[in-house]
PDB file of C-alpha atoms in Angstrom:
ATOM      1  CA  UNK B   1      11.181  33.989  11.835  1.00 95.00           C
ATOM      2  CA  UNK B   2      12.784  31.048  13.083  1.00 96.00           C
ATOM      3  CA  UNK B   3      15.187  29.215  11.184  1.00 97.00           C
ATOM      4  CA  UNK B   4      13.350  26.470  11.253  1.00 97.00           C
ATOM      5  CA  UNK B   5      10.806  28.070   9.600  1.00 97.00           C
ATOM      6  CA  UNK B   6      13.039  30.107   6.903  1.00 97.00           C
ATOM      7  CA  UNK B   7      13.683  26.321   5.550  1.00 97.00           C
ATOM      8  CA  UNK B   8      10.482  24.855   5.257  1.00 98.00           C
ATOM      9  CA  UNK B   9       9.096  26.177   2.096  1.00 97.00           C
ATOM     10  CA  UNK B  10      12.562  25.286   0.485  1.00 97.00           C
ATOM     11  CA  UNK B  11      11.815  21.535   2.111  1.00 97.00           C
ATOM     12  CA  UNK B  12       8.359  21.644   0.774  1.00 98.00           C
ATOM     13  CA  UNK B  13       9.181  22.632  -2.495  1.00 97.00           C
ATOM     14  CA  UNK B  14      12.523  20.166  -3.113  1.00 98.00           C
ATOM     15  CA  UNK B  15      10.408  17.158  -1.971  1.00 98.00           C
ATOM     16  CA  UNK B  16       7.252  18.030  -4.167  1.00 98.00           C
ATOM     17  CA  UNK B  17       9.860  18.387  -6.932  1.00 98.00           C
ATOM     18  CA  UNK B  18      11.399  15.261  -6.068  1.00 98.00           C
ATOM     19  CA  UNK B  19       8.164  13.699  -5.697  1.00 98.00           C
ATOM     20  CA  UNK B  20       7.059  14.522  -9.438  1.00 98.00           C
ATOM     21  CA  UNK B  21      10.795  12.355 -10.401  1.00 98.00           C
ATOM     22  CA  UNK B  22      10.306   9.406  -8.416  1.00 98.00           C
ATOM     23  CA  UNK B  23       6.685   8.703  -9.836  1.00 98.00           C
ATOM     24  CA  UNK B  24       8.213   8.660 -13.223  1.00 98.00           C
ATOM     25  CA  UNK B  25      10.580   5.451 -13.001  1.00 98.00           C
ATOM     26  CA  UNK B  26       9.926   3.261 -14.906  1.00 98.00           C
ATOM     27  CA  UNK B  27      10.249  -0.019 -13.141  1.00 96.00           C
ATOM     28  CA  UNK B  28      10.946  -1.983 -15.687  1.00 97.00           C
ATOM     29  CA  UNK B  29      14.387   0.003 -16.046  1.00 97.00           C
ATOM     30  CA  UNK B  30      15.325  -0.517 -12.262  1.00 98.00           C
ATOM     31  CA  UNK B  31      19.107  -2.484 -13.814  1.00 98.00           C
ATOM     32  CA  UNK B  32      19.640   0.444 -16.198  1.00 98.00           C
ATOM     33  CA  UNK B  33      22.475   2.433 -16.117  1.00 97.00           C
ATOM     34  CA  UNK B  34      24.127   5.256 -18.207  1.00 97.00           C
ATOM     35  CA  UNK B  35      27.759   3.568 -17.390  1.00 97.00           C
ATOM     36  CA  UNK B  36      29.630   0.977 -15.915  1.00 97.00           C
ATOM     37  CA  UNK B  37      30.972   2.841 -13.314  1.00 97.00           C
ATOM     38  CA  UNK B  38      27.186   4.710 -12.704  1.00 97.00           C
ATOM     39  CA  UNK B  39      24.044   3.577 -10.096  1.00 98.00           C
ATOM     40  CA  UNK B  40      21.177   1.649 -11.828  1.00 98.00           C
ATOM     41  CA  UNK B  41      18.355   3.550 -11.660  1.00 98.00           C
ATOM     42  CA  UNK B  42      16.466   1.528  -9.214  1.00 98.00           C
ATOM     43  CA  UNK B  43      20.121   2.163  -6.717  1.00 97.00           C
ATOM     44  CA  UNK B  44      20.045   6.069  -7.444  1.00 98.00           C
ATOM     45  CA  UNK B  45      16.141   6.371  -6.899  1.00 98.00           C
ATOM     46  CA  UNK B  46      16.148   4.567  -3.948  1.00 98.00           C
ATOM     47  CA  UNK B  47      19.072   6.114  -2.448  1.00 97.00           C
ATOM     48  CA  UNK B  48      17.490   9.539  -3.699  1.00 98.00           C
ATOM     49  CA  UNK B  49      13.896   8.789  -1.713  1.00 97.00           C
ATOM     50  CA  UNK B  50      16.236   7.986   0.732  1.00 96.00           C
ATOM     51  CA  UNK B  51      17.866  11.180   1.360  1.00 95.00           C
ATOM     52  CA  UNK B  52      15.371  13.481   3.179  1.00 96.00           C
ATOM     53  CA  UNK B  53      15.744  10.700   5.900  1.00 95.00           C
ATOM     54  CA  UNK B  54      18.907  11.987   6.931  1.00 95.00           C
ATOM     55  CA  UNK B  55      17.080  15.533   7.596  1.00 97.00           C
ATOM     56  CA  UNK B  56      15.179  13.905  10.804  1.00 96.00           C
ATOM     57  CA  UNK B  57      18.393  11.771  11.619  1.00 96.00           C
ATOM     58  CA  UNK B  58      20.616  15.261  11.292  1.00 97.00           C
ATOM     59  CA  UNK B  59      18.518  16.943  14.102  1.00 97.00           C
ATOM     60  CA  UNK B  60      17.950  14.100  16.311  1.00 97.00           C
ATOM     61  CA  UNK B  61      21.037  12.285  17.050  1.00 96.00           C
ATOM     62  CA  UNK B  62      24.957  13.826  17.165  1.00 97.00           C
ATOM     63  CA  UNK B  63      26.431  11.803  14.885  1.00 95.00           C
ATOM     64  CA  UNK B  64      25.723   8.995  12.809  1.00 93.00           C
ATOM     65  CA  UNK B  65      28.480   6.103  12.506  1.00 93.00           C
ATOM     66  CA  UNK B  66      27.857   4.326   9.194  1.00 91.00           C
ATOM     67  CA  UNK B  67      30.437   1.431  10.131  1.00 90.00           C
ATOM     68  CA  UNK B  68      29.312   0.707  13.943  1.00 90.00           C
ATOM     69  CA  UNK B  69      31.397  -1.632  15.658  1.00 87.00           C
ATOM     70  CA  UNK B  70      28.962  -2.324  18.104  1.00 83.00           C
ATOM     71  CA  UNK B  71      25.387  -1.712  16.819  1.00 75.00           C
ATOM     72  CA  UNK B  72      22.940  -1.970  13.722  1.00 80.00           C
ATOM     73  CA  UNK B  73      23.885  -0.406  10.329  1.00 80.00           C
ATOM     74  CA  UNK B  74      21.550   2.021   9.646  1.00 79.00           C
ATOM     75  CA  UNK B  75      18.914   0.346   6.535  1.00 85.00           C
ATOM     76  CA  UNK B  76      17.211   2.173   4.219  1.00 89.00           C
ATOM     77  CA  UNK B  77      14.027   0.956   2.409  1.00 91.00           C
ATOM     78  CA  UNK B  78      14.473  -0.092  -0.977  1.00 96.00           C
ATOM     79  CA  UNK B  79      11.376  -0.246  -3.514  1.00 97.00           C
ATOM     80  CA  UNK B  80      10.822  -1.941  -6.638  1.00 97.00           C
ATOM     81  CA  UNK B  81       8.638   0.596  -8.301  1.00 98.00           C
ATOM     82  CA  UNK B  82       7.724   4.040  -8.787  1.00 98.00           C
ATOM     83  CA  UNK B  83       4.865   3.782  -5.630  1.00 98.00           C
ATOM     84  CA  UNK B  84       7.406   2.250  -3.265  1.00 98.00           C
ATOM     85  CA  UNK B  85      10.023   5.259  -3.970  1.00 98.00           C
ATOM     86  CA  UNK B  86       6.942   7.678  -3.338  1.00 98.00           C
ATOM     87  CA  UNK B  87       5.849   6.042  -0.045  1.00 98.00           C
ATOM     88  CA  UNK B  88       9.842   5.824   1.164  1.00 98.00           C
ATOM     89  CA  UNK B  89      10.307  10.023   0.349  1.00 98.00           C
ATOM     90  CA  UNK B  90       7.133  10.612   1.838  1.00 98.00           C
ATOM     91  CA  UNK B  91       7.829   8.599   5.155  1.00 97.00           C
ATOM     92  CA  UNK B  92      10.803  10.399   5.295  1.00 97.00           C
ATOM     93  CA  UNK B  93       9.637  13.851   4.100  1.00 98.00           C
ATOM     94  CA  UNK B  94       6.842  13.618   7.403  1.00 98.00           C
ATOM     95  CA  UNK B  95       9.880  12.299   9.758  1.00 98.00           C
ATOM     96  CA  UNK B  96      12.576  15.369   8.591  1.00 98.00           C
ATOM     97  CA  UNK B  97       9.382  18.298   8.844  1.00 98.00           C
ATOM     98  CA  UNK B  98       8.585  17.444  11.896  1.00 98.00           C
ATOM     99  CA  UNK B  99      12.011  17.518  13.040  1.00 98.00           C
ATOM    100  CA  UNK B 100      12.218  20.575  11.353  1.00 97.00           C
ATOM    101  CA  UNK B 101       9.125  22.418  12.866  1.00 97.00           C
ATOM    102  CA  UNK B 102      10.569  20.729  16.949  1.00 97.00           C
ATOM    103  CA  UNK B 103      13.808  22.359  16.171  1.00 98.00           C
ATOM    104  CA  UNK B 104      15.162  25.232  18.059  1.00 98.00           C
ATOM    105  CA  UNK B 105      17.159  27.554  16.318  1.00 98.00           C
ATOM    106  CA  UNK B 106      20.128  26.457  18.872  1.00 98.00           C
ATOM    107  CA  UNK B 107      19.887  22.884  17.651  1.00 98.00           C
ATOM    108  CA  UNK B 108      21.129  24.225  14.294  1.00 98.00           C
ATOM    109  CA  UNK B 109      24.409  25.196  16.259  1.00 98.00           C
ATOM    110  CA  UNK B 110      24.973  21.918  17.829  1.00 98.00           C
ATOM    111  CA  UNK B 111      27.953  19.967  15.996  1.00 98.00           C
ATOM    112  CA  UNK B 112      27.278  16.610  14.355  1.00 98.00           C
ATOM    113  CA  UNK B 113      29.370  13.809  12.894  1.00 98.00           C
ATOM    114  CA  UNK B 114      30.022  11.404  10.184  1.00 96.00           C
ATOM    115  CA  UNK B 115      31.865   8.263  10.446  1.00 95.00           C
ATOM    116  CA  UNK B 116      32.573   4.938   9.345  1.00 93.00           C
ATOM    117  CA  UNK B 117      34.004   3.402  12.140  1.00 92.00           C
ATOM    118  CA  UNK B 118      36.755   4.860  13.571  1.00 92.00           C
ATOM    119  CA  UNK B 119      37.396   7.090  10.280  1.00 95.00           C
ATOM    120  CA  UNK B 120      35.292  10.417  10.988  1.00 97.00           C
ATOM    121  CA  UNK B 121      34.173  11.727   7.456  1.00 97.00           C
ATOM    122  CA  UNK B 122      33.155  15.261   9.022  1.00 97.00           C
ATOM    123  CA  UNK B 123      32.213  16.978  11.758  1.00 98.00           C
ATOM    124  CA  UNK B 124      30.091  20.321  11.132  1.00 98.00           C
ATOM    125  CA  UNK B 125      26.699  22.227  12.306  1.00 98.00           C
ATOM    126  CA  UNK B 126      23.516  20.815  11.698  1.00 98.00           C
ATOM    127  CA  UNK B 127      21.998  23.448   9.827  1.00 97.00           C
ATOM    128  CA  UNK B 128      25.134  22.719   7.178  1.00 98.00           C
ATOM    129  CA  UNK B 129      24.401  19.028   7.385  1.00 97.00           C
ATOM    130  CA  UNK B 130      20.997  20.023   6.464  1.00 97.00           C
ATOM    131  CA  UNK B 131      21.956  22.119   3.680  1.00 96.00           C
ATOM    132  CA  UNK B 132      24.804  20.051   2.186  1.00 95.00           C
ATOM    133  CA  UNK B 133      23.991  16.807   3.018  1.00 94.00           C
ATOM    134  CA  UNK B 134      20.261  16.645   3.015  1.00 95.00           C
ATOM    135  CA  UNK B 135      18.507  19.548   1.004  1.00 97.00           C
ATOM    136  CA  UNK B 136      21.645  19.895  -1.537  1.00 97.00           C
ATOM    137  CA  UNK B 137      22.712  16.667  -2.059  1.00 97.00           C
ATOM    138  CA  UNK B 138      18.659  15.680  -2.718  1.00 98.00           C
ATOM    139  CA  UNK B 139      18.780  18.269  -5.357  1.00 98.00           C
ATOM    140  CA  UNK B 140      22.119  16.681  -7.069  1.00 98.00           C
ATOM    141  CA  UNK B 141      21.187  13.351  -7.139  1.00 98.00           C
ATOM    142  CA  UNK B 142      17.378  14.473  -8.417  1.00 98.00           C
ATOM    143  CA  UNK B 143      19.097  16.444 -11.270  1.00 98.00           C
ATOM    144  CA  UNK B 144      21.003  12.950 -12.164  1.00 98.00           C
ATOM    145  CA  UNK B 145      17.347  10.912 -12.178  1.00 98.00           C
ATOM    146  CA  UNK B 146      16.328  13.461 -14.857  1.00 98.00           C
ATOM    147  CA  UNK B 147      19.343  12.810 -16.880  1.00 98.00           C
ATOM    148  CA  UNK B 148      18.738   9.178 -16.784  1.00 98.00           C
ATOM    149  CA  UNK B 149      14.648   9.919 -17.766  1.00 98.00           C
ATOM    150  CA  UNK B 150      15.596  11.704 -20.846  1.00 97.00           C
ATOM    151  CA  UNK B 151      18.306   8.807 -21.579  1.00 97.00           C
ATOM    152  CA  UNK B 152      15.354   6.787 -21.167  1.00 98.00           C
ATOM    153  CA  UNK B 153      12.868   9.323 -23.685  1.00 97.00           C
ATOM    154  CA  UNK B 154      11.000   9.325 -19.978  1.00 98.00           C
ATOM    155  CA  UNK B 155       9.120  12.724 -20.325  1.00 97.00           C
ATOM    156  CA  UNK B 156      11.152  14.898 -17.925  1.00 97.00           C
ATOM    157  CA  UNK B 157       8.809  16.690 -15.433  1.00 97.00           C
ATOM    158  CA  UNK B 158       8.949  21.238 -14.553  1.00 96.00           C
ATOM    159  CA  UNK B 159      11.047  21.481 -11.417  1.00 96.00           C
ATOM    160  CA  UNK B 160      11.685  24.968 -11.511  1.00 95.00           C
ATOM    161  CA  UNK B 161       9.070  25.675 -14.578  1.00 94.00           C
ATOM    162  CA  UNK B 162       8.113  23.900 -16.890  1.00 95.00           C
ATOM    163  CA  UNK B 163      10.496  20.982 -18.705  1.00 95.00           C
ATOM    164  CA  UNK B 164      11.111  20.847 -22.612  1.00 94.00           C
ATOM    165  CA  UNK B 165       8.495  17.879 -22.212  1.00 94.00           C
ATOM    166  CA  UNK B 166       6.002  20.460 -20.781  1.00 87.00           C
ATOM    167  CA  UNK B 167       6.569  23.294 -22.635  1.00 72.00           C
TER     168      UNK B 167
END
């Protein structure tokens, strides 16, 4: 099995759990936030349907410069609602599995970069991009949206079973 395909049902599953969060947000909370120092909700869900972009980004480029002096910023959609932070994750979901299912099991080897500029955050293997920066760092900020739901009395969907709200 490739390892490629060793990652897939681990995609599949974190973006169908993800999925289940996003549809929950209630738009009308979009400026709420658990703290001054926290994301709204409408920053953290965006930037969370966001994510799985980087999976696609991860195994097509070498590096991705976040500060280009010469260039275009990389944008990210942002939505207003619980639809618009579906359609972004999915876009992105169909994007990184693709990538995924193209990718050699060399191309998990190949070093790639983070920077800002001429400040280089990190520098390691895709397949650990993938991992830390993509599939782990989905799961994180997923886990934070379901704080914020139950700070909201939002029911809190199963992830990993079912939630108190589903019990």
């Amino acid at each position: 099995m490739s390892i490629a395909q060793s990652l897939l049902p681990e995609f599949d599953h974190e973006v169908a759990g993800t999925r289940k969060v996003l549809e929950r947000i209630p738009a009308d909370n979009f400026d709420w936030r658990p703290h001054p120092k926290s994301f709204s909700l409408g920053q953290l869900a965006n930037h969370t349907s966001n994510l799985v972009s980087w999976g696609h980004v991860t195994l097509r480029t070498t590096e991705l410069d976040l500060s280009p002096k010469d260039g275009e910023v990389m944008r990210m959609p942002i939505a207003t609602d619980a639809a618009g932070l579906v359609a972004n994750l999915d876009r992105a979901a169909k994007e990184t599995r693709a990538a995924l299912e193209a990718a050699a099991d060399a191309d998990f080897g190949v070093a790639w970069t983070l920077k800002g500029g001429d400040q280089v955050y990190f520098t390691m293997p895709r397949g650990a991009v993938l991992r830390n920066m993509v599939f782990n760092h989905l799961v994180h900020h997923r886990a934070q949206l379901t704080v914020y739901l139950r700070l909201l009395d939002v029911p809190v969907p199963g992830l990993y079973g079912p939630s108190a709200d589903e019990a």
